[in-house]
XYZ file of C-alpha atoms in Angstrom:
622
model
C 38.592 20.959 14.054
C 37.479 21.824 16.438
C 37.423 25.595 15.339
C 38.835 27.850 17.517
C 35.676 30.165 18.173
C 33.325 27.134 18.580
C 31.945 28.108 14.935
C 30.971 24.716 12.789
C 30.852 23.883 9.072
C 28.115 23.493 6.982
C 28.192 20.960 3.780
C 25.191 21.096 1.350
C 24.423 19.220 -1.588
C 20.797 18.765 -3.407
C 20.328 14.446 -2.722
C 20.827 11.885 -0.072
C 23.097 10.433 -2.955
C 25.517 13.059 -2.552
C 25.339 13.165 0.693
C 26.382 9.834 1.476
C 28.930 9.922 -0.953
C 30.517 12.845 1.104
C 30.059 10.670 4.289
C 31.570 7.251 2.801
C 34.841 9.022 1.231
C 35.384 11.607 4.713
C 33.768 10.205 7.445
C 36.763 7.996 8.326
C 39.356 10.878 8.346
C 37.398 13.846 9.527
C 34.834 11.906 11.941
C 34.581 15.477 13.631
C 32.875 17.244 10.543
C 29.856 15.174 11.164
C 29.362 16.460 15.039
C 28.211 19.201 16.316
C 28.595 22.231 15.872
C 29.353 21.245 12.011
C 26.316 20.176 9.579
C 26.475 17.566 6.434
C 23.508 17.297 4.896
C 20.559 18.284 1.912
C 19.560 21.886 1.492
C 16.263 20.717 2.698
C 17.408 19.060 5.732
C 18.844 22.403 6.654
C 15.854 24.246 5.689
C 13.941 21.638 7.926
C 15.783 21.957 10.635
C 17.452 25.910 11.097
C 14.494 27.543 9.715
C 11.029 25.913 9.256
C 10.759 23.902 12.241
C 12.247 27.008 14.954
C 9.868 29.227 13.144
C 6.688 26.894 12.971
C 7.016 26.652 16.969
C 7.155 30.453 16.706
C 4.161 30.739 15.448
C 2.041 28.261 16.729
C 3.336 27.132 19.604
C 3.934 23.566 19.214
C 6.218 20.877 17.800
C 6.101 20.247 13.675
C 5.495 16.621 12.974
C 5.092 16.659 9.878
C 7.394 18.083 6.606
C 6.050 15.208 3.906
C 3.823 16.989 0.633
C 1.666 13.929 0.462
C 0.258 13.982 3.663
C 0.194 18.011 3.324
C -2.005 17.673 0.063
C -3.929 14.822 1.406
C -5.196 16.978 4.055
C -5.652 20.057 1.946
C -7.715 18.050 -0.459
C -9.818 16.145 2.475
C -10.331 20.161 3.745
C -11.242 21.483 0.167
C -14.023 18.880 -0.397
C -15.903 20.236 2.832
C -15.852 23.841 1.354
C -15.823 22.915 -2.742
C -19.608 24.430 -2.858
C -20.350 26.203 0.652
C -21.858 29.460 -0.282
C -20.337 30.568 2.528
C -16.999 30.788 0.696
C -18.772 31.571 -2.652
C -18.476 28.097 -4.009
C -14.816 28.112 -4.923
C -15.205 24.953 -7.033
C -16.848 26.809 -9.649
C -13.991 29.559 -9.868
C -11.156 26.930 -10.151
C -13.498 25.176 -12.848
C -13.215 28.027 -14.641
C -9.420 28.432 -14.128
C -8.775 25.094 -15.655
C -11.696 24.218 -18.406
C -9.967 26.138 -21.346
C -6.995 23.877 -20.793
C -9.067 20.425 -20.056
C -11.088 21.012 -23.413
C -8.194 21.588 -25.311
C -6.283 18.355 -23.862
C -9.474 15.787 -24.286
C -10.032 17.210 -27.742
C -13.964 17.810 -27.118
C -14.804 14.661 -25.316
C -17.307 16.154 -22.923
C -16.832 12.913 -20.233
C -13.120 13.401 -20.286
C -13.177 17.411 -20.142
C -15.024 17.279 -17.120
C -12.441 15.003 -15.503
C -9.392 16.385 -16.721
C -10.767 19.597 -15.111
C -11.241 17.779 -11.173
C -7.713 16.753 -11.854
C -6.428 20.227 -12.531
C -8.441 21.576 -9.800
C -7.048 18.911 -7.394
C -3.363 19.450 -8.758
C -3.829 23.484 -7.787
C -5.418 23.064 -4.771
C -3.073 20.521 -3.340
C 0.232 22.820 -3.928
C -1.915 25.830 -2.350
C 0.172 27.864 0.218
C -0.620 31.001 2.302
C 2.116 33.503 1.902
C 3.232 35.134 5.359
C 5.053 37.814 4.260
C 2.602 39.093 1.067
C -0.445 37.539 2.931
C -1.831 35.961 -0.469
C -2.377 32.536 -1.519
C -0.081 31.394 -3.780
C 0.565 28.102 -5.973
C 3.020 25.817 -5.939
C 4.439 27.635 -8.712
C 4.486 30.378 -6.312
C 1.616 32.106 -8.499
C -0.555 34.624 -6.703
C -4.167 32.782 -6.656
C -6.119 35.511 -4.275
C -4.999 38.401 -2.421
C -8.074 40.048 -1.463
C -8.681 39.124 1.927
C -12.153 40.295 2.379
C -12.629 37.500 -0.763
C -15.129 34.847 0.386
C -12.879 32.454 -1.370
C -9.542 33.998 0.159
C -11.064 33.484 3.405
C -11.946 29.871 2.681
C -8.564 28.688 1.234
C -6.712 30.816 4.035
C -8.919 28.460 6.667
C -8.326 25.091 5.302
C -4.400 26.064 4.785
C -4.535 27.131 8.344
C -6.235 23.824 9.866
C -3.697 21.830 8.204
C -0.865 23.876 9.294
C -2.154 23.867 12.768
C -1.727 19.725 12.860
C 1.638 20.401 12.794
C 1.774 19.650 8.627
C 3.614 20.942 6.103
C 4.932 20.069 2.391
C 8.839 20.321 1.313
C 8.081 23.638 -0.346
C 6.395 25.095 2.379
C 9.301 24.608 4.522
C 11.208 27.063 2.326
C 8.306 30.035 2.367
C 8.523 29.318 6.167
C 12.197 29.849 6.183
C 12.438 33.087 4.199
C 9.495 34.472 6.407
C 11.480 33.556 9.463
C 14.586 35.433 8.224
C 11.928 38.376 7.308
C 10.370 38.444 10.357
C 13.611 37.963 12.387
C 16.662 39.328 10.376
C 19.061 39.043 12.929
C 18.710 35.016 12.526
C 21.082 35.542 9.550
C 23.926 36.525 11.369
C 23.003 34.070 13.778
C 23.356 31.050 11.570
C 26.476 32.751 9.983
C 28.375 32.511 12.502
C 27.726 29.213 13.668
C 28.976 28.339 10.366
C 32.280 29.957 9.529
C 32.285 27.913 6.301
C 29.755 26.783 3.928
C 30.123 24.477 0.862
C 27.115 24.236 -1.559
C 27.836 21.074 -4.173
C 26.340 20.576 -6.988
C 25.277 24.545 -6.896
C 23.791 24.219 -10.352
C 20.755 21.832 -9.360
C 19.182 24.070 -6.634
C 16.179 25.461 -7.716
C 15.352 29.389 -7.763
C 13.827 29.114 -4.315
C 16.477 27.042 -3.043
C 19.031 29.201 -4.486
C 17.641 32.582 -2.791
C 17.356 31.182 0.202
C 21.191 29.868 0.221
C 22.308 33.949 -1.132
C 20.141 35.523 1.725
C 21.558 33.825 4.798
C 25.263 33.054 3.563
C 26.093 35.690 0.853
C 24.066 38.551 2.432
C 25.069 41.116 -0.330
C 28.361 40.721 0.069
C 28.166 41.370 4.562
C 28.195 37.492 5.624
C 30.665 36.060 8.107
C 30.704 33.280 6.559
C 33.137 32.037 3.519
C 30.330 30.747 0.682
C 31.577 28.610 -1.528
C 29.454 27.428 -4.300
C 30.764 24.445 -6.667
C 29.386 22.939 -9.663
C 28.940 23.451 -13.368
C 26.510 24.754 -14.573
C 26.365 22.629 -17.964
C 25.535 20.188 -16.201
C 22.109 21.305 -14.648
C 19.272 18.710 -15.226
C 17.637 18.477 -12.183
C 15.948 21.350 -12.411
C 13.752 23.600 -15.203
C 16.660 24.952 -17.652
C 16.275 27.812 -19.431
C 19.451 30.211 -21.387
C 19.618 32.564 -18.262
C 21.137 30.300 -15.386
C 20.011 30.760 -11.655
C 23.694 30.444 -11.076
C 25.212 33.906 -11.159
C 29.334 34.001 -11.228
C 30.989 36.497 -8.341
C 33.913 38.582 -9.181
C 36.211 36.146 -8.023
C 35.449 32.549 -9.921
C 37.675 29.819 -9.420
C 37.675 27.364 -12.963
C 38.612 23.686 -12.813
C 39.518 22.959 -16.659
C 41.294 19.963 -16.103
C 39.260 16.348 -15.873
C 40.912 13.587 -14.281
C 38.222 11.284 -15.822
C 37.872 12.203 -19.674
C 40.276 11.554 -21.905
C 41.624 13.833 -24.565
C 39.658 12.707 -27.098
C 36.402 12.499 -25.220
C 37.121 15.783 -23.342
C 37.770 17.599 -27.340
C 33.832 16.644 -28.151
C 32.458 17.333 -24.684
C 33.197 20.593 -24.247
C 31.595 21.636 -27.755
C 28.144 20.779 -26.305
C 28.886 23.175 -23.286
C 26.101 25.502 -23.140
C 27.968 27.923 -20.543
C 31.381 28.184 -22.347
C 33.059 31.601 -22.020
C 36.361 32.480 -23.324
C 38.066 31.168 -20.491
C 35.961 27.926 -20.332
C 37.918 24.847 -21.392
C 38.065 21.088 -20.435
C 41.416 19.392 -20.633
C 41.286 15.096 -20.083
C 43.913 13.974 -18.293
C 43.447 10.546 -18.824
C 46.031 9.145 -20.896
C 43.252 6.694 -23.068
C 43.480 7.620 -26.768
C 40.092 5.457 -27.848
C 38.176 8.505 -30.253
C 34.500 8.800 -29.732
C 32.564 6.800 -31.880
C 29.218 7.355 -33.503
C 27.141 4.415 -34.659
C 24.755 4.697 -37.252
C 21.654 2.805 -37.939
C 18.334 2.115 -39.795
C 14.907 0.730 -38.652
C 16.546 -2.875 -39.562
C 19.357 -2.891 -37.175
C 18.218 -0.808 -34.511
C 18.275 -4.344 -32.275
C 21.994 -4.126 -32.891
C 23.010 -1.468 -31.424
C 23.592 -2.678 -27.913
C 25.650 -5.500 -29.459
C 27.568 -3.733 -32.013
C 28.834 -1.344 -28.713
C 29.413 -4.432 -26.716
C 31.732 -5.700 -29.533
C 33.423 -2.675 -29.731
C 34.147 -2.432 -25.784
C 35.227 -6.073 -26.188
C 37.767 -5.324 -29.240
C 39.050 -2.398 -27.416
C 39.460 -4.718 -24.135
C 41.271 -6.655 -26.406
C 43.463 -4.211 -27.803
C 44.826 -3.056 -24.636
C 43.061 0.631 -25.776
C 40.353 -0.201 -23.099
C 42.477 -0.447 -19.695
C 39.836 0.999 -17.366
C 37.579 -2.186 -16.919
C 37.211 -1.306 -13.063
C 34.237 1.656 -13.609
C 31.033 0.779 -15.139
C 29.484 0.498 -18.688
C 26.339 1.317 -19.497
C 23.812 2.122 -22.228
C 21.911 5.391 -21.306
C 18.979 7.550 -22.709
C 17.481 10.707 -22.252
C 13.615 10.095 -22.592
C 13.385 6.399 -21.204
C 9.285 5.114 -21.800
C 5.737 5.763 -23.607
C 2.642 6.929 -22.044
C 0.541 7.144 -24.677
C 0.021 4.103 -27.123
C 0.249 6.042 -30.278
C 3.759 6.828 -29.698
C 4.868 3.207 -29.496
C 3.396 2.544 -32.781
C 5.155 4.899 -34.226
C 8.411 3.666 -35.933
C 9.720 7.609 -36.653
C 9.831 7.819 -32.313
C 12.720 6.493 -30.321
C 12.663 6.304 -26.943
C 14.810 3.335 -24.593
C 12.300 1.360 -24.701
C 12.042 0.884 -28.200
C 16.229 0.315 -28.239
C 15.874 -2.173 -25.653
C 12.735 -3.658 -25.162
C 12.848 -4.842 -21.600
C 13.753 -1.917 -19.914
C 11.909 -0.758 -17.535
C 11.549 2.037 -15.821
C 9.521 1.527 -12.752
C 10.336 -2.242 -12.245
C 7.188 -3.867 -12.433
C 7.204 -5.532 -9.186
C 8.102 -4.089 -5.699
C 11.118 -4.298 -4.147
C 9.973 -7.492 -2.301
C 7.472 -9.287 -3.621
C 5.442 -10.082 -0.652
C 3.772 -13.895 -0.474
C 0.277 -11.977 0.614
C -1.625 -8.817 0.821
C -1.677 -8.374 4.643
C 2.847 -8.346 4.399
C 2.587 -5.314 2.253
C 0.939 -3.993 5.547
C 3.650 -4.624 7.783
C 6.629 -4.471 6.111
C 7.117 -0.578 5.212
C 9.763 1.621 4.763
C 9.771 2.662 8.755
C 12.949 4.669 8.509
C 10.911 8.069 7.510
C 8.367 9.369 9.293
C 6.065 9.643 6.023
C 3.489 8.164 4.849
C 4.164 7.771 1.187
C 5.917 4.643 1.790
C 2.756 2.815 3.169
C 0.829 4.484 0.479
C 3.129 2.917 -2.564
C 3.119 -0.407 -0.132
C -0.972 -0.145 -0.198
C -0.746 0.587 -4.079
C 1.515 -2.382 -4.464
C -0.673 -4.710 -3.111
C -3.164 -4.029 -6.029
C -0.423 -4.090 -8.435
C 0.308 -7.927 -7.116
C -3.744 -8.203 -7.452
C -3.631 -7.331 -11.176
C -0.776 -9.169 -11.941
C -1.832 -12.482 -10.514
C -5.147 -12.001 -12.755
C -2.880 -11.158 -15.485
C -4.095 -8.100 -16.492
C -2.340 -5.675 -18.075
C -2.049 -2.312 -20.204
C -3.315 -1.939 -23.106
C 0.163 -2.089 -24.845
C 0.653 -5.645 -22.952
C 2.831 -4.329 -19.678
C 2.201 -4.366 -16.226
C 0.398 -1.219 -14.734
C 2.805 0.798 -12.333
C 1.309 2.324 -9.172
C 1.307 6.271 -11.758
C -0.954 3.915 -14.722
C -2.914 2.177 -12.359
C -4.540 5.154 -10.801
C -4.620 7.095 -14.191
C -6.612 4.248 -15.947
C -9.101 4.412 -12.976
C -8.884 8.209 -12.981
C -10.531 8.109 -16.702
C -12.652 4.925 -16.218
C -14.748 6.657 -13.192
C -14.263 9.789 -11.529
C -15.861 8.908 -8.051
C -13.942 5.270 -7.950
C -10.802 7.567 -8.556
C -11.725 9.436 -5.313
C -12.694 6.829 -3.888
C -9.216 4.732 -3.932
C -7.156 8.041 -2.976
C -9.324 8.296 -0.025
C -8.688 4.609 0.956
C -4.933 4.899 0.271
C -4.928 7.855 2.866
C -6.781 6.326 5.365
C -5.300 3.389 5.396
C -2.143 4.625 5.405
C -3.092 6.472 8.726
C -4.491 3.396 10.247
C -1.662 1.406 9.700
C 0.551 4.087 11.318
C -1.965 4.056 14.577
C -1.347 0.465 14.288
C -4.742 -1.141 13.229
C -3.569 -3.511 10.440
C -6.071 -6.027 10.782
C -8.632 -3.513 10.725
C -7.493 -2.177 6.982
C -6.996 -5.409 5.677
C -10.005 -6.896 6.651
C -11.384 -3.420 4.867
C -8.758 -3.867 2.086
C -10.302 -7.858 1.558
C -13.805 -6.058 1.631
C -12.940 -3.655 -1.128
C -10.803 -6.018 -3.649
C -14.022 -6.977 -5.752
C -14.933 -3.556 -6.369
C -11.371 -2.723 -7.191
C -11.118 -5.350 -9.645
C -13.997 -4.871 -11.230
C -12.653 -0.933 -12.669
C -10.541 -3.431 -14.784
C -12.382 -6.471 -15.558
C -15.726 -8.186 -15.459
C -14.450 -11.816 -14.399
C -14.441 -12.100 -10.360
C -11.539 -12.559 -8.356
C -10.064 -15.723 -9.186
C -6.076 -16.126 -9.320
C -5.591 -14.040 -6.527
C -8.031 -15.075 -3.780
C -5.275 -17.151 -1.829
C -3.058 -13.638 -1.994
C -5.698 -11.425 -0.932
C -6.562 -13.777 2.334
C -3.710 -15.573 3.413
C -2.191 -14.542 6.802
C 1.601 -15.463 6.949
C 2.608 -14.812 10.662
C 6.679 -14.958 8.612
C 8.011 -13.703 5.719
C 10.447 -15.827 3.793
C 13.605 -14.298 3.047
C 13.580 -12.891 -0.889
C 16.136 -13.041 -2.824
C 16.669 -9.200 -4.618
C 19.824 -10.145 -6.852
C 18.289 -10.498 -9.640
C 16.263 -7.559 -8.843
C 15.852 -5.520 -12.189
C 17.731 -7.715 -14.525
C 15.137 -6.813 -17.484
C 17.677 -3.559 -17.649
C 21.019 -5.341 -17.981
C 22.349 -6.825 -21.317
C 25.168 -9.709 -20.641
C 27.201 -11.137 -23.122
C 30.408 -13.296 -23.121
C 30.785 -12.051 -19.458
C 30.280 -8.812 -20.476
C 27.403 -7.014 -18.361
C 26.057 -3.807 -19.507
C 23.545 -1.869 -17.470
C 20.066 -0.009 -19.572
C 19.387 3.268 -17.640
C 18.634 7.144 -18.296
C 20.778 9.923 -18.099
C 19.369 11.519 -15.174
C 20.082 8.044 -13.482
C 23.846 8.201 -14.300
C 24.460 12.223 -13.311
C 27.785 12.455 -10.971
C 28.745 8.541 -11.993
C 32.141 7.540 -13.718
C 32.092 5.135 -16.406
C 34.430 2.895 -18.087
C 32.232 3.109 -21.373
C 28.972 4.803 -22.279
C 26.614 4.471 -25.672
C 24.427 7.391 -25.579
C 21.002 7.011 -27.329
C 19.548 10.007 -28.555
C 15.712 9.931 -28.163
C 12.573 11.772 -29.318
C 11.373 14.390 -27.183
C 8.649 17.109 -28.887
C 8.631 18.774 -32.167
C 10.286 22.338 -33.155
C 14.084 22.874 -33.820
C 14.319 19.200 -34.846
C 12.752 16.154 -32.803
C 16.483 14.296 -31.265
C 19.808 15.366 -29.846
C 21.590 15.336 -32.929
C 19.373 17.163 -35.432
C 19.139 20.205 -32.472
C 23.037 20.518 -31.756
C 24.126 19.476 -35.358
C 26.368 22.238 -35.681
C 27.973 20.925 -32.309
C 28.188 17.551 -33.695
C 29.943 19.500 -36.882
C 31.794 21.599 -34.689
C 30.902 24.899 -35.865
C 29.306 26.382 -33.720
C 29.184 26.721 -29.818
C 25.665 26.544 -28.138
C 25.071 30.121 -27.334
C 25.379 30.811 -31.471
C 22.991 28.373 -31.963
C 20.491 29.678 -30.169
C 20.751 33.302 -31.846
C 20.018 31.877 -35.017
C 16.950 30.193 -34.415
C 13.349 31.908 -33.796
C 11.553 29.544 -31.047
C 12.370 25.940 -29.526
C 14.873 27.754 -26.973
C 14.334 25.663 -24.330
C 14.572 22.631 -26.315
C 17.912 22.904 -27.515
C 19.462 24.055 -24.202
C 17.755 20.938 -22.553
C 19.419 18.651 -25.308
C 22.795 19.964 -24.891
C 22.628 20.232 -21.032
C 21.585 16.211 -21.390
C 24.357 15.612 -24.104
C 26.624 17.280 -21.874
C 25.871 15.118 -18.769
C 25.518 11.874 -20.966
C 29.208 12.124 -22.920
C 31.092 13.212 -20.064
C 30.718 10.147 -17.784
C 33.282 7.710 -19.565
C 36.586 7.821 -18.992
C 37.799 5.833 -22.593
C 34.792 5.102 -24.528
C 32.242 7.126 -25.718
C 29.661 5.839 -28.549
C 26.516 7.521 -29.177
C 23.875 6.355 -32.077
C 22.117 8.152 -34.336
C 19.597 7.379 -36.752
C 20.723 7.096 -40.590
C 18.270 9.707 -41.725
C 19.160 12.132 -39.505
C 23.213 12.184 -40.119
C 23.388 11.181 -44.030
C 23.318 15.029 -44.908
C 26.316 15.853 -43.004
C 27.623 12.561 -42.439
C 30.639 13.845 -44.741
C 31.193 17.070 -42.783
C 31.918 15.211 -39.245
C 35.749 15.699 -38.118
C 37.136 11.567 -38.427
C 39.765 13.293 -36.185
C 37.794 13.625 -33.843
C 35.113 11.412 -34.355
C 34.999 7.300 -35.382
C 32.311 6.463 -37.738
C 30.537 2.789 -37.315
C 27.797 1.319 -39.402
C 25.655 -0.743 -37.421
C 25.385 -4.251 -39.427
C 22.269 -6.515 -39.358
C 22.396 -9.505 -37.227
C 23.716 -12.717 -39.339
């Protein structure tokens, strides 16, 4: 670098994660690559800042401020409410209603209260993800669904002017960002060849967690059909795609030319040998050979209602013995417990001993921790101290949201199943307690937020102060009480918090030992020393957990794509539980344990290879 025709290059992966991974391991050697003319970033930085924001001035003639889909939805739904039943627009409340009431019956089971409120909440999810479509001129959903395309519709023209005012503030959501770039590259072609060759090479990561949209896009502007003057190059795996909605037929399609890295330097032989029989993608040429030299065989540890508490300790002990041993010699990575489906939402399920999710394995995990990041001495500090580094306003929104959390947990009150609400519970319970209160906070919260961004923070907490009794009062009869010195106090300073403990409710310790609680989706692209993989319930169909779906990869008889040939429905459930069992067993490099209920292996308990699998009994607690 610098390139000899001025040309830059472009690095793309799908989270700030991986982004600042790139930047921590390069940035010292190659300080150039993250200068002009080059580009590191997310695919929706790029978006954001080669296509949606040029073409947004193009069309209207001022600067963008805003890509954030809250405060694009917030308007849209502030908009909607002014039209909901103008004649004008031929009501267009009453033709969503009738969109979404077959569905709301069916989910409140007849309750005539709660149909009518599912419904508003349907109608508010659609309109809120509405977009006008530039190049097809419809209005489309946000699962790009054509809504109306009739634009002599009274309703068309309603939507299309509400869309339009909010666009014209200079807002617009994440996914609108990428409709705006593929109508700039329609109604401007030659800005592909531009942007190819300002980038004479392009590296996608982690190709196989783009979504459809995101994917297009990428294969329009650098692939071209084949005419780009650019070198794409896409890397990933695609067994390992969880981010995104999986389904048999992969977004990822493989070129002519496909380059295959079999070898792992992170698994081990034996760990590498089970992986690759959960592979969902795994052609003739697919393999994965571990190069590390660990010989520790993947264990599976199986127990009953009674000792389901010992898990976590019986997989400590064995990392310990194995420490012990000298088998275990990679102690510098992590080890951690991990799960697919992590909590409950519904109260039913936790009473029910035949479910298993983390929570019921490890009973203080949580998964939204249940109290900010800094627990702030007073309402009005939740006010000022924000995530400023964004120009969004979700993060005075979950700081506004916070500050009731802190109310209800100073007047201890809780769930119904004994925890502390979370900002998504807190608005669902008044959501189904009273409609209008519902509307009523969310319009707050918005306000607010916008207040506090034009700098009038006494003004919303004197309002916030104002409003606390009627807040409380959606959850309890008593007056405020235990929080009355939180909700007025003005602390000019903050005192220093200490976050080290922060989220110690998902680490078990023991004899020095500290293992970390977490999901699978939390762990995706990490390397671990050890890993015990629960398996957890997640719907009914082809079997209810990982190992009654992809028992015949447990067996090793069949490969993934068989199974699904041999079964009539419950497609996507199985290739959802291998892509998860895929992600979850590869990230130890020496010791893999997964558990698995007693009734759900004893049938083929006998059939498992003990060459390439260890079989533990989990033993009750003395």
């Amino acid at each position: 670098l610098p390139l000899y025709d001025g040309s830059g290059i472009l690095v793309i992966s799908h989270t700030n994660a991986a982004i600042n991974e790139i930047k921590n391991k390069i940035q010292k050697h190659c300080p150039k690559l993250f200068s002009y003319p080059n580009f590191v970033g997310t695919i929706q930085s790029f978006v954001d800042e080669f296509l949606a924001i040029p073409l947004y001035r193009q069309i209207f003639k001022t600067k963008l401020n805003w890509i954030d889909t809250d405060r694009y939805e917030e308007e849209l739904f502030k908009l909607f409410d002014l039209i909901a039943w103008d004649k004008d627009y031929d009501q267009p409340t009453k033709w969503f209603y009738q969109r979404h009431i077959t569905r709301a019956t069916v989910e409140s089971k007849g309750n005539g209260t709660l149909t009518k409120r599912i419904c508003n909440q349907l109608i508010r999810d659609e309109v809120g993800g509405l977009y006008y479509d530039f190049i097809s001129n419809e209005i489309k959903n946000r699962e790009h669904k054509v809504v109306l395309k009739n634009n002599t519709n009274k309703k068309y023209l309603g939507l299309k002017d509400i869309i339009f005012k909010v666009l014209r503030n200079g807002i617009i959501s994440y996914d609108y960002a990428y409709h705006l770039g593929e109508y700039y590259i329609y109604l401007i072609p030659i800005i592909k060849e531009i942007i190819q060759k300002r980038f004479s090479f392009v590296f996608v990561d982690e190709m196989q967690d783009m979504d459809s949209h995101q994917y297009n896009l990428l294969e329009n502007i650098f692939y071209d059909e084949g005419n780009s003057c650019s070198v794409f190059q896409r890397i990933g795996d695609k067994n390992q795609a969880i981010f995104n909605y999986v389904k048999a037929e992969d977004v990822w399609t493989d070129r002519e030319t496909v380059l295959r890295i079999n070898g792992s330097q992170r698994l081990s032989k034996p760990i590498a040998r089970v992986v690759k029989k959960f592979a969902l993608f795994a052609d003739e040429e697919f393999d994965i050979e571990g190069l590390n030299e660990c010989t520790i065989k993947p264990h599976i540890l199986v127990f009953d209602n009674t000792t389901i508490n010992q898990i976590i300790p019986s997989f400590a002990k064995i990392v310990k013995v194995n420490k012990e041993n000298g088998n275990l010699v990679d102690t510098k990575n992590l080890i951690k417990v991990i799960c697919w489906n992590t909590e409950w939402n519904k109260l039913e399920d936790i009473e029910d001993v035949s479910k298993l999710r983390l929570t019921d394995y490890y009973n203080t995990y949580r998964k939204i921790k249940s109290k900010p990041k800094q627990d702030y001495p007073c309402l009005k500090s939740y006010l000022l101290f924000y995530d400023k580094s964004r120009k969004t306003l979700g993060s005075i929104k979950k700081n506004i949201v916070g500050a009731f959390l802190k109310i209800l947990r100073l007047e201890n009150i809780n769930t119904a199943d004994g925890r502390p609400y979370t900002s998504n519970k807190l608005l669902e319970y008044i959501l189904l307690k009273d409609i209008t209160k519902y509307d009523q906070i969310n319009l707050y919260i918005f306000n607010w937020a916008i207040n506090i961004v034009k700098g009038k923070i006494n003004d919303v907490w004197n309002e916030m102060i104002d409003y606390s009794p009627s807040f409380l009062s959606v959850f309890s009869d008593n007056p405020l009480d235990k929080s009355l010195a939180f909700i007025n106090d003005d602390l000019s300073e903050i005192p220093a918090v200490d976050c080290s403990e922060h989220g110690t409710t998902n680490y078990y310790t023991e004899d020095g030992l500290k293992i970390e609680v977490t999901s699978v989706h939390a762990t995706k692209g990490q390397t671990h020393s050890a890993t015990l993989y629960l398996e957890s319930f997640f719907d009914r169909g082809y079997g209810n957990y990982e190992s009654e779906r992809l028992r015949n990869q447990f067996l090793g008889t069949q490969k993934v794509q068989e199974t699904l040939v041999t079964i009539e429905n419950s497609f996507d459930k199985v290739i959802q539980s291998a892509k998860m069992v895929y992600v979850g067993f590869s990230r130890p490099t020496s010791l893999l344990c997964v558990a698995i209920h007693k009734s759900r292996i004893d049938e083929y308990l006998s059939k498992i290879s003990r060459d390439d699998w260890e079989v533990v009994e989990v033993e009750a607690s003395e």
